[in-house]
Amino acid sequence: MNARVSLVSATDTPDASRALLDAVHGAFGATPNMFRAVANSPAALQAMWGFFGALGGGSLPAKLAEQIAVAVADRNGCEYCLAAHTMLGRKAGASAAEMSAAQAGESADPATAAVLGFALKLVAQRGQVGDADVAALRAAGFGDGQIVEILAHVALNLFTNYVNVAFAVPVDFPAVKLRSAA
C-alpha cells in the first residue's frame, strides 16, 4: 500500500523542512517514513520534532516513555508506531517481555502498570479521567509534573498514531504484531 500523502525525498523536501529532516536523519541514522510524510508541512514537522525533543529532555525515563508509546499504539491500531517504539524501547533497556506486556497495557512494575493504565484510560475515554485516576498515579510515586508529562506523552503518541494510520505510512522498522484492534 502506498502512503496517502507523498513521502518527501532529498529532492522535493520543502526548504523550511530541510534542516529539521537533517536533524531527524542525524538522530536515527536514516529518515523514517513518518517524518518524510509529516515534512510536507514544515509547521507540522517543527511541532512534531519539537514535541519529541521536549519530552526527550523531560523527567520520565526513556524506557517508560517507550512503554507508553507501545500501549497507545496498540490501542490505536498503529503498526508503524508499535514497530518503531518497540525497537526504541529495547534500545532504552526494556526486555522483549516488558515491551510485549506494555503493548497490552501491563507491567510487573506497579508504577509502570499505573502509568500504562492511566495512559490507556486517557485514550479510551478521550481524556475524561477523574480524581481517583490522578490519585492512583500520585500513590504510585508520581508528582504533578510527571503526571502532566505522562499526558503529554499520550498526546504526542496520538499525533504520531493518527499521522501513520490516516496517511497509511509504510512501516520501515521491524514489524510487531498488534494485539488489539483499534
Coordinates of N, CA and C in Angstrom, one line a residue:
M1 N 0.8 -1.2 0.0 CA 0.0 0.0 0.0 C 0.9 1.2 0.0
N2 N 0.5 2.2 -0.8 CA 1.2 3.5 -0.8 C 0.7 4.4 0.2
A3 N 1.5 5.3 0.7 CA 1.1 6.3 1.6 C 0.1 7.3 0.9
R4 N -0.8 7.8 1.7 CA -1.9 8.7 1.1 C -1.4 10.1 0.9
V5 N -0.2 10.4 1.5 CA 0.5 11.7 1.2 C 1.9 11.3 0.7
S6 N 2.5 12.2 0.0 CA 3.9 11.9 -0.5 C 4.8 11.8 0.7
L7 N 5.8 10.9 0.5 CA 6.9 10.8 1.4 C 8.1 11.6 0.7
V8 N 8.3 12.8 1.3 CA 9.3 13.7 0.6 C 10.7 13.0 0.6
S9 N 11.4 13.4 -0.5 CA 12.8 12.9 -0.6 C 13.7 14.1 -0.6
A10 N 15.0 13.8 -0.7 CA 16.0 14.9 -0.7 C 15.8 15.9 -1.8
T11 N 15.1 15.5 -2.9 CA 15.0 16.4 -4.0 C 13.7 17.3 -3.9
D12 N 12.7 16.8 -3.1 CA 11.4 17.5 -3.1 C 11.0 18.0 -1.7
T13 N 12.0 18.0 -0.8 CA 11.7 18.5 0.6 C 11.5 20.0 0.6
P14 N 10.4 20.4 1.2 CA 10.2 21.9 1.3 C 11.4 22.5 2.0
D15 N 11.8 23.7 1.5 CA 13.0 24.3 2.1 C 12.9 24.4 3.6
A16 N 11.8 24.8 4.1 CA 11.6 25.0 5.6 C 11.6 23.7 6.4
S17 N 11.5 22.6 5.7 CA 11.6 21.3 6.4 C 13.0 20.7 6.3
R18 N 13.9 21.2 5.5 CA 15.2 20.5 5.2 C 16.1 20.4 6.5
A19 N 16.2 21.5 7.2 CA 17.1 21.4 8.4 C 16.6 20.5 9.4
L20 N 15.2 20.5 9.6 CA 14.6 19.5 10.6 C 14.8 18.1 10.1
L21 N 14.6 17.8 8.8 CA 14.8 16.4 8.4 C 16.3 16.0 8.5
D22 N 17.2 17.0 8.3 CA 18.6 16.6 8.6 C 18.8 16.3 10.0
A23 N 18.2 16.9 11.0 CA 18.3 16.6 12.4 C 17.7 15.2 12.7
V24 N 16.5 14.9 12.1 CA 15.9 13.6 12.2 C 16.9 12.5 11.7
H25 N 17.4 12.8 10.5 CA 18.3 11.8 9.9 C 19.5 11.6 10.9
G26 N 20.0 12.7 11.4 CA 21.2 12.5 12.3 C 20.8 11.7 13.6
A27 N 19.6 11.9 14.1 CA 19.2 11.2 15.3 C 19.0 9.7 15.0
F28 N 18.4 9.4 13.9 CA 18.1 8.0 13.6 C 19.1 7.3 12.7
G29 N 20.0 8.0 12.0 CA 20.9 7.4 11.0 C 20.2 7.2 9.7
A30 N 18.9 7.5 9.6 CA 18.1 7.4 8.4 C 16.9 8.4 8.6
T31 N 16.1 8.6 7.6 CA 14.9 9.4 7.8 C 13.7 8.5 7.7
P32 N 13.1 8.2 8.9 CA 11.9 7.3 8.9 C 10.8 7.9 8.1
N33 N 10.0 7.0 7.5 CA 8.9 7.4 6.6 C 7.9 8.4 7.3
M34 N 7.7 8.2 8.6 CA 6.7 9.1 9.3 C 7.2 10.5 9.1
F35 N 8.4 10.8 9.3 CA 8.9 12.2 9.3 C 8.9 12.7 7.8
R36 N 9.1 11.8 6.9 CA 9.1 12.1 5.4 C 7.6 12.5 5.1
A37 N 6.6 11.9 5.7 CA 5.2 12.3 5.4 C 4.9 13.6 6.0
V38 N 5.3 13.8 7.3 CA 5.0 15.0 8.0 C 5.7 16.2 7.4
A39 N 6.9 16.0 6.8 CA 7.7 17.1 6.3 C 7.0 17.8 5.1
N40 N 5.9 17.3 4.6 CA 5.1 18.0 3.7 C 4.6 19.3 4.2
S41 N 4.5 19.4 5.6 CA 4.1 20.6 6.3 C 5.3 21.0 7.2
P42 N 6.0 22.0 6.9 CA 7.1 22.4 7.8 C 6.6 22.7 9.2
A43 N 5.4 23.3 9.3 CA 4.9 23.6 10.6 C 4.6 22.4 11.4
A44 N 4.0 21.3 10.8 CA 3.7 20.1 11.5 C 5.0 19.4 11.8
L45 N 6.0 19.4 11.0 CA 7.3 18.8 11.3 C 7.9 19.5 12.4
Q46 N 7.9 20.8 12.4 CA 8.5 21.5 13.6 C 7.8 21.2 14.9
A47 N 6.5 21.1 14.8 CA 5.7 20.7 16.0 C 6.1 19.3 16.5
M48 N 6.1 18.4 15.6 CA 6.4 17.0 16.0 C 7.8 16.8 16.5
W49 N 8.8 17.4 15.8 CA 10.2 17.2 16.2 C 10.4 18.0 17.5
G50 N 9.8 19.1 17.7 CA 9.9 19.9 18.9 C 9.3 19.1 20.1
F51 N 8.2 18.5 19.9 CA 7.5 17.7 20.9 C 8.4 16.5 21.3
F52 N 8.9 15.8 20.4 CA 9.9 14.7 20.7 C 11.0 15.2 21.5
G53 N 11.6 16.4 21.1 CA 12.8 16.9 21.8 C 12.5 17.3 23.2
A54 N 11.3 18.0 23.4 CA 11.0 18.5 24.7 C 10.7 17.3 25.6
L55 N 10.0 16.3 25.2 CA 9.7 15.2 26.1 C 11.0 14.3 26.3
G56 N 11.8 14.3 25.3 CA 13.1 13.5 25.4 C 13.9 14.1 26.5
G57 N 13.8 15.4 26.8 CA 14.5 16.0 27.9 C 13.7 16.1 29.2
G58 N 12.6 15.4 29.2 CA 11.7 15.5 30.4 C 12.2 14.7 31.6
S59 N 11.3 14.5 32.5 CA 11.6 13.8 33.7 C 11.3 12.3 33.7
L60 N 10.6 11.8 32.7 CA 10.2 10.4 32.6 C 11.4 9.7 31.9
P61 N 11.8 8.5 32.4 CA 12.8 7.7 31.8 C 12.4 7.3 30.3
A62 N 13.4 7.2 29.5 CA 13.1 6.8 28.1 C 12.3 5.5 28.0
K63 N 12.7 4.5 28.8 CA 12.0 3.2 28.8 C 10.6 3.3 29.1
L64 N 10.2 4.1 30.1 CA 8.8 4.3 30.4 C 8.1 5.1 29.3
A65 N 8.7 6.0 28.7 CA 8.1 6.7 27.5 C 7.8 5.8 26.4
E66 N 8.7 4.8 26.1 CA 8.5 3.9 25.0 C 7.4 2.9 25.4
Q67 N 7.3 2.5 26.7 CA 6.2 1.6 27.1 C 4.9 2.3 26.9
I68 N 4.8 3.6 27.3 CA 3.6 4.4 27.0 C 3.3 4.3 25.5
A69 N 4.3 4.6 24.7 CA 4.1 4.6 23.2 C 3.5 3.3 22.7
V70 N 4.0 2.2 23.1 CA 3.6 0.9 22.5 C 2.1 0.6 23.0
A71 N 1.8 1.0 24.2 CA 0.4 0.8 24.7 C -0.5 1.6 23.9
V72 N -0.2 2.9 23.7 CA -1.1 3.8 22.9 C -1.2 3.3 21.5
A73 N 0.0 2.9 20.9 CA 0.0 2.5 19.5 C -0.9 1.3 19.3
D74 N -0.8 0.3 20.2 CA -1.6 -0.9 20.1 C -3.1 -0.6 20.2
R75 N -3.4 0.3 21.2 CA -4.8 0.6 21.3 C -5.4 1.3 20.1
N76 N -4.5 2.1 19.4 CA -5.0 2.8 18.2 C -4.8 2.1 16.9
G77 N -4.2 0.9 17.0 CA -4.0 0.1 15.8 C -3.0 0.7 14.9
C78 N -1.9 1.3 15.5 CA -0.9 1.9 14.7 C 0.3 1.0 14.6
E79 N 0.4 0.2 13.5 CA 1.5 -0.7 13.3 C 2.8 0.0 13.2
Y80 N 2.8 1.2 12.6 CA 4.1 2.0 12.5 C 4.7 2.3 13.8
C81 N 3.9 3.0 14.7 CA 4.4 3.4 16.0 C 4.7 2.2 16.9
L82 N 3.9 1.1 16.8 CA 4.2 -0.1 17.5 C 5.6 -0.6 17.2
A83 N 5.9 -0.7 15.9 CA 7.2 -1.2 15.4 C 8.3 -0.3 15.9
A84 N 8.2 1.0 15.6 CA 9.2 2.0 16.0 C 9.5 2.0 17.4
H85 N 8.5 2.1 18.3 CA 8.7 2.3 19.7 C 9.0 0.9 20.4
T86 N 8.7 -0.2 19.8 CA 9.2 -1.5 20.4 C 10.7 -1.5 20.2
M87 N 11.2 -1.1 19.0 CA 12.6 -1.1 18.8 C 13.3 0.0 19.7
L88 N 12.7 1.1 19.8 CA 13.3 2.2 20.7 C 13.3 1.8 22.2
G89 N 12.2 1.1 22.6 CA 12.1 0.6 23.9 C 13.2 -0.4 24.3
R90 N 13.5 -1.3 23.3 CA 14.6 -2.2 23.5 C 15.9 -1.5 23.6
K91 N 16.1 -0.5 22.8 CA 17.3 0.3 22.9 C 17.4 1.1 24.2
A92 N 16.2 1.4 24.8 CA 16.2 2.1 26.1 C 16.3 1.2 27.3
G93 N 16.5 -0.1 27.1 CA 16.8 -1.1 28.1 C 15.6 -2.0 28.5
A94 N 14.5 -1.9 27.8 CA 13.4 -2.8 28.1 C 13.6 -4.1 27.5
S95 N 13.2 -5.2 28.2 CA 13.3 -6.5 27.6 C 12.1 -6.7 26.6
A96 N 12.3 -7.7 25.8 CA 11.2 -8.1 24.8 C 9.9 -8.3 25.6
A97 N 10.0 -9.0 26.7 CA 8.8 -9.3 27.5 C 8.2 -8.1 28.1
E98 N 9.0 -7.1 28.5 CA 8.5 -5.9 29.1 C 7.7 -5.1 28.0
M99 N 8.3 -5.1 26.8 CA 7.6 -4.3 25.7 C 6.4 -5.0 25.3
S100 N 6.4 -6.3 25.3 CA 5.1 -7.1 24.9 C 4.1 -6.8 26.0
A101 N 4.4 -6.8 27.2 CA 3.5 -6.6 28.3 C 2.9 -5.1 28.2
A102 N 3.8 -4.2 27.9 CA 3.4 -2.8 27.8 C 2.4 -2.6 26.6
Q103 N 2.7 -3.3 25.6 CA 1.7 -3.3 24.4 C 0.3 -3.6 24.9
A104 N 0.2 -4.5 25.9 CA -1.1 -4.9 26.4 C -1.5 -4.0 27.6
G105 N -0.7 -3.0 27.9 CA -1.0 -2.1 28.9 C -0.7 -2.6 30.3
E106 N 0.3 -3.6 30.3 CA 0.6 -4.3 31.6 C 2.1 -4.1 31.9
S107 N 2.4 -4.3 33.2 CA 3.8 -4.3 33.6 C 3.8 -5.0 35.0
A108 N 4.9 -5.7 35.2 CA 5.2 -6.3 36.6 C 5.5 -5.2 37.6
D109 N 6.0 -4.1 37.1 CA 6.4 -3.0 38.0 C 5.1 -2.2 38.3
P110 N 4.7 -2.1 39.6 CA 3.5 -1.4 39.9 C 3.4 0.1 39.4
A111 N 4.5 0.8 39.5 CA 4.5 2.2 39.0 C 4.2 2.3 37.5
T112 N 4.9 1.4 36.7 CA 4.7 1.4 35.3 C 3.3 0.9 35.0
A113 N 2.8 0.0 35.7 CA 1.4 -0.5 35.4 C 0.4 0.6 35.7
A114 N 0.7 1.4 36.7 CA -0.2 2.6 37.0 C -0.2 3.6 35.8
V115 N 1.0 3.9 35.3 CA 1.1 4.8 34.2 C 0.4 4.3 32.9
L116 N 0.7 3.0 32.6 CA 0.1 2.4 31.4 C -1.5 2.4 31.5
G117 N -2.0 2.1 32.7 CA -3.4 2.1 32.9 C -4.0 3.5 32.7
F118 N -3.3 4.5 33.3 CA -3.8 5.9 33.1 C -3.7 6.3 31.6
A119 N -2.6 5.9 31.0 CA -2.5 6.3 29.5 C -3.6 5.7 28.7
L120 N -3.9 4.4 28.9 CA -4.9 3.8 28.1 C -6.3 4.3 28.5
K121 N -6.5 4.7 29.7 CA -7.8 5.3 30.1 C -7.9 6.7 29.4
L122 N -6.9 7.4 29.4 CA -6.9 8.7 28.7 C -7.3 8.5 27.2
V123 N -6.8 7.5 26.5 CA -7.1 7.2 25.1 C -8.5 6.7 25.0
A124 N -8.9 5.8 25.8 CA -10.2 5.1 25.7 C -11.3 6.1 26.0
Q125 N -11.1 7.0 27.0 CA -12.1 7.9 27.5 C -11.9 9.3 27.0
R126 N -11.0 9.5 26.0 CA -10.8 10.8 25.4 C -10.5 11.9 26.5
G127 N -9.6 11.5 27.4 CA -9.2 12.5 28.4 C -10.1 12.6 29.6
Q128 N -11.2 11.9 29.6 CA -12.2 12.0 30.7 C -11.8 11.1 31.8
V129 N -10.8 11.5 32.6 CA -10.4 10.8 33.8 C -10.8 11.6 35.0
G130 N -10.8 10.9 36.2 CA -11.3 11.6 37.4 C -10.2 11.7 38.5
D131 N -10.6 12.2 39.6 CA -9.7 12.4 40.7 C -9.0 11.2 41.1
A132 N -9.7 10.0 41.2 CA -9.1 8.8 41.6 C -8.0 8.3 40.6
D133 N -8.2 8.6 39.3 CA -7.2 8.2 38.4 C -5.8 9.0 38.6
V134 N -6.0 10.3 38.9 CA -4.8 11.1 39.2 C -4.2 10.7 40.5
A135 N -5.1 10.4 41.5 CA -4.6 10.0 42.8 C -3.8 8.7 42.8
A136 N -4.3 7.8 41.9 CA -3.6 6.5 41.7 C -2.1 6.7 41.2
L137 N -1.9 7.7 40.3 CA -0.6 8.0 39.9 C 0.3 8.6 41.0
R138 N -0.3 9.4 41.8 CA 0.4 10.0 43.0 C 0.7 8.9 43.9
A139 N -0.2 8.0 44.2 CA 0.1 6.9 45.1 C 1.2 6.0 44.6
A140 N 1.4 5.9 43.3 CA 2.5 5.2 42.6 C 3.8 5.9 42.7
G141 N 3.8 7.1 43.2 CA 5.0 7.9 43.3 C 5.3 9.0 42.3
F142 N 4.3 9.4 41.6 CA 4.5 10.4 40.6 C 4.0 11.7 41.1
G143 N 4.7 12.8 40.8 CA 4.3 14.1 41.1 C 3.6 14.8 40.0
D144 N 3.0 16.0 40.3 CA 2.2 16.6 39.3 C 2.9 16.9 38.0
G145 N 4.2 17.3 38.0 CA 5.0 17.5 36.8 C 5.1 16.2 36.0
Q146 N 5.3 15.1 36.6 CA 5.4 13.8 35.9 C 4.0 13.4 35.4
I147 N 3.0 13.7 36.1 CA 1.6 13.3 35.7 C 1.3 14.1 34.4
V148 N 1.6 15.4 34.4 CA 1.4 16.2 33.2 C 2.2 15.7 32.0
E149 N 3.4 15.3 32.3 CA 4.3 14.7 31.3 C 3.8 13.4 30.7
I150 N 3.2 12.6 31.6 CA 2.6 11.3 31.1 C 1.5 11.7 30.1
L151 N 0.7 12.6 30.4 CA -0.4 13.0 29.5 C 0.2 13.6 28.2
A152 N 1.3 14.3 28.3 CA 2.0 14.9 27.1 C 2.5 13.7 26.2
H153 N 3.0 12.7 26.8 CA 3.5 11.5 26.0 C 2.3 10.9 25.3
V154 N 1.2 10.8 26.0 CA 0.0 10.2 25.3 C -0.4 11.1 24.1
A155 N -0.4 12.4 24.3 CA -0.8 13.3 23.3 C 0.1 13.2 22.1
L156 N 1.4 13.2 22.3 CA 2.4 13.1 21.2 C 2.1 11.8 20.5
N157 N 1.9 10.7 21.2 CA 1.6 9.4 20.5 C 0.3 9.4 19.8
L158 N -0.7 10.1 20.2 CA -1.9 10.2 19.5 C -1.6 10.9 18.1
F159 N -0.9 12.0 18.2 CA -0.5 12.7 17.0 C 0.2 11.8 16.0
T160 N 1.3 11.1 16.5 CA 2.0 10.2 15.5 C 1.2 9.0 15.1
N161 N 0.4 8.4 16.0 CA -0.5 7.3 15.5 C -1.4 7.8 14.4
Y162 N -2.1 9.0 14.6 CA -3.0 9.4 13.6 C -2.3 9.7 12.3
V163 N -1.1 10.3 12.3 CA -0.4 10.5 11.1 C -0.2 9.2 10.3
N164 N 0.3 8.2 11.0 CA 0.6 7.0 10.4 C -0.6 6.2 9.9
V165 N -1.6 6.2 10.7 CA -2.8 5.4 10.3 C -3.6 6.2 9.2
A166 N -3.8 7.5 9.4 CA -4.6 8.2 8.5 C -3.9 8.3 7.1
F167 N -2.6 8.4 7.1 CA -1.9 8.5 5.8 C -1.3 7.2 5.3
A168 N -1.6 6.1 6.0 CA -1.1 4.8 5.6 C 0.4 4.8 5.3
V169 N 1.2 5.4 6.3 CA 2.6 5.5 6.1 C 3.2 4.1 6.2
P170 N 4.0 3.7 5.2 CA 4.6 2.4 5.2 C 5.6 2.2 6.4
V171 N 5.5 1.1 7.1 CA 6.4 0.8 8.2 C 7.8 0.5 7.7
D172 N 8.8 1.2 8.3 CA 10.1 1.0 7.9 C 11.0 0.6 9.1
F173 N 10.4 -0.1 10.1 CA 11.0 -0.7 11.3 C 10.6 -2.1 11.3
P174 N 11.3 -2.9 12.1 CA 10.9 -4.4 12.2 C 9.5 -4.5 12.7
A175 N 8.7 -5.2 12.0 CA 7.2 -5.3 12.3 C 7.0 -6.0 13.6
V176 N 5.9 -5.5 14.3 CA 5.5 -6.1 15.5 C 4.0 -6.3 15.4
K177 N 3.5 -7.5 15.8 CA 2.0 -7.8 15.6 C 1.2 -7.0 16.6
L178 N 0.2 -6.4 16.1 CA -0.8 -5.7 17.0 C -1.5 -6.8 17.9
R179 N -1.8 -6.4 19.1 CA -2.6 -7.3 20.0 C -4.1 -7.0 19.8
S180 N -4.4 -5.8 19.7 CA -5.9 -5.4 19.7 C -6.2 -4.7 18.5
A181 N -7.5 -4.7 18.1 CA -8.0 -4.0 17.0 C -8.3 -2.6 17.5
A182 N -8.1 -1.6 16.7 CA -8.4 -0.2 17.2 C -9.8 0.0 17.4

